[in-house]
Amino acid sequence: MITAGVDCGAKTVKAVILDGDRILGSSMVVAGGDTLEAVQQAYQEAIELAGVSREKVERVVATGCGRLQVGFHQDTVTELSADARGAVFLFPNARTVIDVGAEEARALRVDSQGRLVDFVVNDRCAAGAGAFLEAMARALEVKLEEMGPLALAATKRVCINAQCTVFAESEVVSLVHANTPKPDMARAVHDAIAERIASLVRRVGVEPEVVLVGGVGRNVGLVQALSGLLGVEVRVPEQPELVGALGAALLGAESATG
């Protein structure tokens, strides 16, 4: 059975085409100012990469904060359920799942079947989401993708105490004026984000394996900071940003077969 998962997030739209337990195609598109167009583009690209026609897709399941924008869906699931199912599919021993999106972070406890057991979500002003990292990259005048490797080159620990993006950015500016090396500032940014996320994880309980999903999973600085704070290795899928869409497609197949 061919199913599709479409994850419409705050900044990107991801689509996965699945045949049983085999990924046929996937795509990710930046939403920009036209979410509906991004949804269509991501889905069409995934369909083309999968080498199937739209008619062959028996069920489309939408997830993400913008899931109702996916006008051609047959069903919807929450981001929490999609993350849980997708993470356990990729890491069968996963019991703790962390999802850091553009605007919020979530910590999930899951069971062996990929079902949600417990969860905690941060508030939107907390310094624990992808938008915070983007703002700090701008303050440091470095590319977002350079932040993680830059943090790994730090030689001294400095602190950023603010838990609000505006105040944290002000702290970074002060560090810049104090001629603090950029690697040390980048590490401080990652430590601040990781501490906020780790506090969420501790509230649901740290049970290995711990898996980080979402695009921020590509940030090696954050992965290292989280692993250190949690005291366990944080696993990251090869394509962490696609886990929600994958989980939605899996749940679609499972609901169709009963």
Short mmCIF file of C-alpha atoms in Angstrom, two decimals:
data_model
loop_
_atom_site.label_atom_id
_atom_site.label_comp_id
_atom_site.label_asym_id
_atom_site.label_seq_id
_atom_site.Cartn_x
_atom_site.Cartn_y
_atom_site.Cartn_z
CA MET A 1 0.00 0.00 0.00
CA ILE A 2 1.39 3.39 -1.00
CA THR A 3 0.79 6.19 1.49
CA ALA A 4 2.05 9.75 1.86
CA GLY A 5 2.86 11.91 4.83
CA VAL A 6 2.94 15.69 4.51
CA ASP A 7 4.42 17.67 7.39
CA CYS A 8 3.50 21.34 7.10
CA GLY A 9 5.66 23.17 9.62
CA ALA A 10 6.17 26.80 10.51
CA LYS A 11 8.91 27.34 7.91
CA THR A 12 9.15 24.23 5.74
CA VAL A 13 6.92 21.59 4.19
CA LYS A 14 8.13 18.00 4.04
CA ALA A 15 6.60 15.10 2.13
CA VAL A 16 7.37 11.37 2.19
CA ILE A 17 5.95 8.68 -0.11
CA LEU A 18 5.94 5.23 1.48
CA ASP A 19 5.30 1.74 0.14
CA GLY A 20 4.93 -0.51 3.16
CA ASP A 21 8.12 0.16 5.08
CA ARG A 22 10.09 1.42 2.08
CA ILE A 23 10.58 5.13 1.39
CA LEU A 24 10.03 5.73 -2.32
CA GLY A 25 10.59 9.47 -2.40
CA SER A 26 10.78 12.56 -0.22
CA SER A 27 11.05 16.32 -0.51
CA MET A 28 11.42 19.44 1.62
CA VAL A 29 10.41 22.94 0.49
CA VAL A 30 10.80 26.26 2.30
CA ALA A 31 7.30 27.66 2.78
CA GLY A 32 8.19 31.31 2.28
CA GLY A 33 5.09 33.46 1.90
CA ASP A 34 2.90 30.87 0.18
CA THR A 35 2.30 27.78 2.28
CA LEU A 36 -0.29 26.31 -0.08
CA GLU A 37 2.13 26.49 -3.00
CA ALA A 38 4.89 24.94 -0.87
CA VAL A 39 2.58 22.06 0.07
CA GLN A 40 1.82 21.33 -3.58
CA GLN A 41 5.48 21.64 -4.58
CA ALA A 42 6.79 19.36 -1.83
CA TYR A 43 4.17 16.71 -2.54
CA GLN A 44 4.71 16.83 -6.30
CA GLU A 45 8.48 16.57 -5.93
CA ALA A 46 8.14 13.57 -3.61
CA ILE A 47 5.70 11.92 -6.03
CA GLU A 48 8.07 12.41 -8.96
CA LEU A 49 11.06 11.07 -7.02
CA ALA A 50 8.98 8.07 -5.98
CA GLY A 51 8.13 7.35 -9.61
CA VAL A 52 4.42 6.94 -8.95
CA SER A 53 1.32 8.85 -9.98
CA ARG A 54 -0.93 10.67 -7.54
CA GLU A 55 -3.63 8.11 -8.25
CA LYS A 56 -1.41 5.35 -6.87
CA VAL A 57 -1.22 7.01 -3.45
CA GLU A 58 -4.05 5.45 -1.47
CA ARG A 59 -3.86 7.63 1.62
CA VAL A 60 -2.40 11.06 2.40
CA VAL A 61 -1.94 11.97 6.06
CA ALA A 62 -1.09 15.53 7.07
CA THR A 63 0.73 16.63 10.20
CA GLY A 64 2.47 19.74 11.51
CA CYS A 65 1.13 23.06 12.73
CA GLY A 66 -0.18 23.81 9.23
CA ARG A 67 -1.66 20.39 8.54
CA LEU A 68 -5.08 21.81 7.66
CA GLN A 69 -3.39 23.63 4.76
CA VAL A 70 -2.88 20.25 3.10
CA GLY A 71 -6.19 20.32 1.26
CA PHE A 72 -5.87 16.88 -0.34
CA HIS A 73 -5.36 14.86 2.85
CA GLN A 74 -7.56 11.96 3.94
CA ASP A 75 -6.53 12.19 7.57
CA THR A 76 -4.50 14.28 10.02
CA VAL A 77 -2.33 13.37 12.99
CA THR A 78 -0.57 15.54 15.56
CA GLU A 79 3.13 16.29 15.29
CA LEU A 80 3.62 14.38 18.53
CA SER A 81 2.14 11.15 17.18
CA ALA A 82 3.98 11.50 13.87
CA ASP A 83 7.33 12.15 15.55
CA ALA A 84 6.88 9.20 17.90
CA ARG A 85 5.99 6.75 15.13
CA GLY A 86 8.68 7.95 12.74
CA ALA A 87 11.44 7.91 15.34
CA VAL A 88 10.71 4.36 16.49
CA PHE A 89 10.51 3.17 12.88
CA LEU A 90 14.06 4.43 12.33
CA PHE A 91 15.36 3.57 15.81
CA PRO A 92 13.37 0.62 17.23
CA ASN A 93 14.95 1.10 20.67
CA ALA A 94 14.04 4.79 20.87
CA ARG A 95 12.13 5.66 24.04
CA THR A 96 12.81 9.41 24.25
CA VAL A 97 12.27 11.66 21.25
CA ILE A 98 13.23 15.33 21.01
CA ASP A 99 11.83 17.50 18.24
CA VAL A 100 13.21 21.01 17.85
CA GLY A 101 11.19 22.97 15.33
CA ALA A 102 11.39 26.57 14.20
CA GLU A 103 9.09 27.89 16.92
CA GLU A 104 8.94 25.26 19.64
CA ALA A 105 10.64 22.22 21.10
CA ARG A 106 9.00 19.01 22.27
CA ALA A 107 10.17 16.12 24.43
CA LEU A 108 8.34 12.81 24.05
CA ARG A 109 8.31 9.49 25.86
CA VAL A 110 7.33 6.67 23.51
CA ASP A 111 6.77 2.93 23.74
CA SER A 112 8.15 0.10 21.61
CA GLN A 113 5.31 0.47 19.11
CA GLY A 114 5.97 4.15 18.52
CA ARG A 115 2.98 5.26 20.57
CA LEU A 116 3.09 8.44 22.62
CA VAL A 117 3.33 7.86 26.38
CA ASP A 118 4.04 11.38 27.68
CA PHE A 119 5.19 14.73 26.33
CA VAL A 120 6.18 18.28 27.24
CA VAL A 121 6.19 21.30 24.90
CA ASN A 122 8.07 24.52 25.55
CA ASP A 123 6.44 27.93 25.37
CA ARG A 124 7.01 29.94 22.21
CA CYS A 125 9.17 32.58 23.90
CA ALA A 126 11.66 30.05 25.28
CA ALA A 127 15.24 29.94 24.03
CA GLY A 128 14.93 26.35 22.93
CA ALA A 129 13.82 26.39 19.31
CA GLY A 130 15.27 26.79 15.85
CA ALA A 131 14.27 30.44 15.46
CA PHE A 132 16.44 31.29 18.47
CA LEU A 133 19.44 29.68 16.79
CA GLU A 134 18.74 31.62 13.59
CA ALA A 135 18.58 34.90 15.51
CA MET A 136 21.87 34.16 17.26
CA ALA A 137 23.55 33.31 13.95
CA ARG A 138 22.51 36.71 12.63
CA ALA A 139 23.86 38.39 15.75
CA LEU A 140 27.20 36.62 15.26
CA GLU A 141 27.13 37.35 11.52
CA VAL A 142 27.69 33.73 10.55
CA LYS A 143 25.66 31.35 8.41
CA LEU A 144 23.23 29.13 10.29
CA GLU A 145 24.90 25.95 9.05
CA GLU A 146 28.25 27.21 10.39
CA MET A 147 27.02 27.58 13.97
CA GLY A 148 27.42 23.94 15.00
CA PRO A 149 30.98 23.42 13.74
CA LEU A 150 31.93 26.84 15.11
CA ALA A 151 30.74 25.84 18.59
CA LEU A 152 32.91 22.71 18.50
CA ALA A 153 35.98 24.93 18.08
CA ALA A 154 35.35 26.78 21.36
CA THR A 155 38.19 26.92 23.89
CA LYS A 156 36.44 28.73 26.74
CA ARG A 157 33.00 28.49 28.30
CA VAL A 158 30.95 31.67 28.51
CA CYS A 159 27.31 31.97 29.52
CA ILE A 160 24.16 33.40 28.02
CA ASN A 161 21.55 33.62 30.76
CA ALA A 162 18.56 35.15 28.98
CA GLN A 163 15.71 32.84 28.03
CA CYS A 164 14.16 35.30 25.60
CA THR A 165 15.53 35.79 22.08
CA VAL A 166 15.57 39.59 22.36
CA PHE A 167 17.52 39.65 25.62
CA ALA A 168 19.82 36.82 24.55
CA GLU A 169 20.66 38.70 21.37
CA SER A 170 21.56 41.70 23.53
CA GLU A 171 23.89 39.48 25.58
CA VAL A 172 25.58 38.25 22.40
CA VAL A 173 26.11 41.83 21.25
CA SER A 174 27.76 42.58 24.61
CA LEU A 175 30.03 39.56 24.17
CA VAL A 176 30.95 40.79 20.69
CA HIS A 177 31.88 44.20 22.10
CA ALA A 178 34.01 42.43 24.72
CA ASN A 179 35.96 40.78 21.86
CA THR A 180 34.84 37.30 22.87
CA PRO A 181 35.95 34.79 20.21
CA LYS A 182 33.11 33.68 17.93
CA PRO A 183 33.56 29.96 18.69
CA ASP A 184 33.11 30.65 22.41
CA MET A 185 29.97 32.68 21.72
CA ALA A 186 28.60 29.98 19.42
CA ARG A 187 29.14 27.41 22.15
CA ALA A 188 27.36 29.65 24.66
CA VAL A 189 24.37 29.87 22.31
CA HIS A 190 24.21 26.10 21.94
CA ASP A 191 24.61 25.54 25.67
CA ALA A 192 21.70 27.91 26.33
CA ILE A 193 19.44 26.13 23.83
CA ALA A 194 20.52 22.69 25.02
CA GLU A 195 19.82 23.54 28.66
CA ARG A 196 16.28 24.57 27.82
CA ILE A 197 15.68 21.42 25.79
CA ALA A 198 17.32 19.18 28.41
CA SER A 199 14.98 20.59 31.06
CA LEU A 200 12.03 19.50 28.92
CA VAL A 201 13.47 16.02 28.47
CA ARG A 202 14.06 15.60 32.21
CA ARG A 203 10.38 16.33 32.82
CA VAL A 204 9.33 13.30 30.78
CA GLY A 205 12.33 11.24 31.92
CA VAL A 206 15.54 10.41 30.08
CA GLU A 207 15.23 6.85 28.82
CA PRO A 208 17.64 5.59 26.13
CA GLU A 209 17.70 5.55 23.24
CA VAL A 210 17.32 9.29 22.87
CA VAL A 211 16.60 10.47 19.33
CA LEU A 212 16.69 14.07 18.06
CA VAL A 213 14.45 14.83 15.08
CA GLY A 214 13.73 17.99 13.12
CA GLY A 215 16.11 20.06 11.02
CA VAL A 216 18.07 21.24 14.05
CA GLY A 217 19.27 17.64 14.36
CA ARG A 218 21.82 18.49 11.66
CA ASN A 219 23.53 20.89 14.08
CA VAL A 220 26.52 19.01 15.51
CA GLY A 221 27.05 21.63 18.20
CA LEU A 222 23.57 21.13 19.61
CA VAL A 223 23.81 17.35 19.44
CA GLN A 224 27.05 17.41 21.42
CA ALA A 225 25.69 19.88 23.98
CA LEU A 226 22.53 17.82 24.50
CA SER A 227 24.44 14.56 24.80
CA GLY A 228 26.63 16.09 27.50
CA LEU A 229 23.73 17.51 29.50
CA LEU A 230 21.61 14.35 29.30
CA GLY A 231 24.51 11.97 29.92
CA VAL A 232 23.56 9.73 26.99
CA GLU A 233 24.32 9.59 23.29
CA VAL A 234 21.73 11.52 21.32
CA ARG A 235 20.99 9.67 18.09
CA VAL A 236 20.09 11.56 14.92
CA PRO A 237 18.47 10.12 11.77
CA GLU A 238 20.18 10.62 8.43
CA GLN A 239 17.38 13.02 7.42
CA PRO A 240 16.02 14.30 10.74
CA GLU A 241 13.69 16.86 9.18
CA LEU A 242 11.65 14.13 7.45
CA VAL A 243 10.73 12.10 10.54
CA GLY A 244 7.34 13.76 11.07
CA ALA A 245 6.26 13.21 7.47
CA LEU A 246 7.53 9.63 7.64
CA GLY A 247 5.56 8.99 10.82
CA ALA A 248 2.40 10.41 9.26
CA ALA A 249 2.77 8.09 6.25
CA LEU A 250 3.32 5.09 8.54
CA LEU A 251 0.26 5.94 10.64
CA GLY A 252 -1.75 6.28 7.44
CA ALA A 253 -0.81 2.78 6.34
CA GLU A 254 -1.52 1.32 9.77
CA SER A 255 -4.93 2.98 10.08
CA ALA A 256 -5.94 1.76 6.63
CA THR A 257 -5.07 -1.85 7.43
CA GLY A 258 -6.70 -1.73 10.85
#
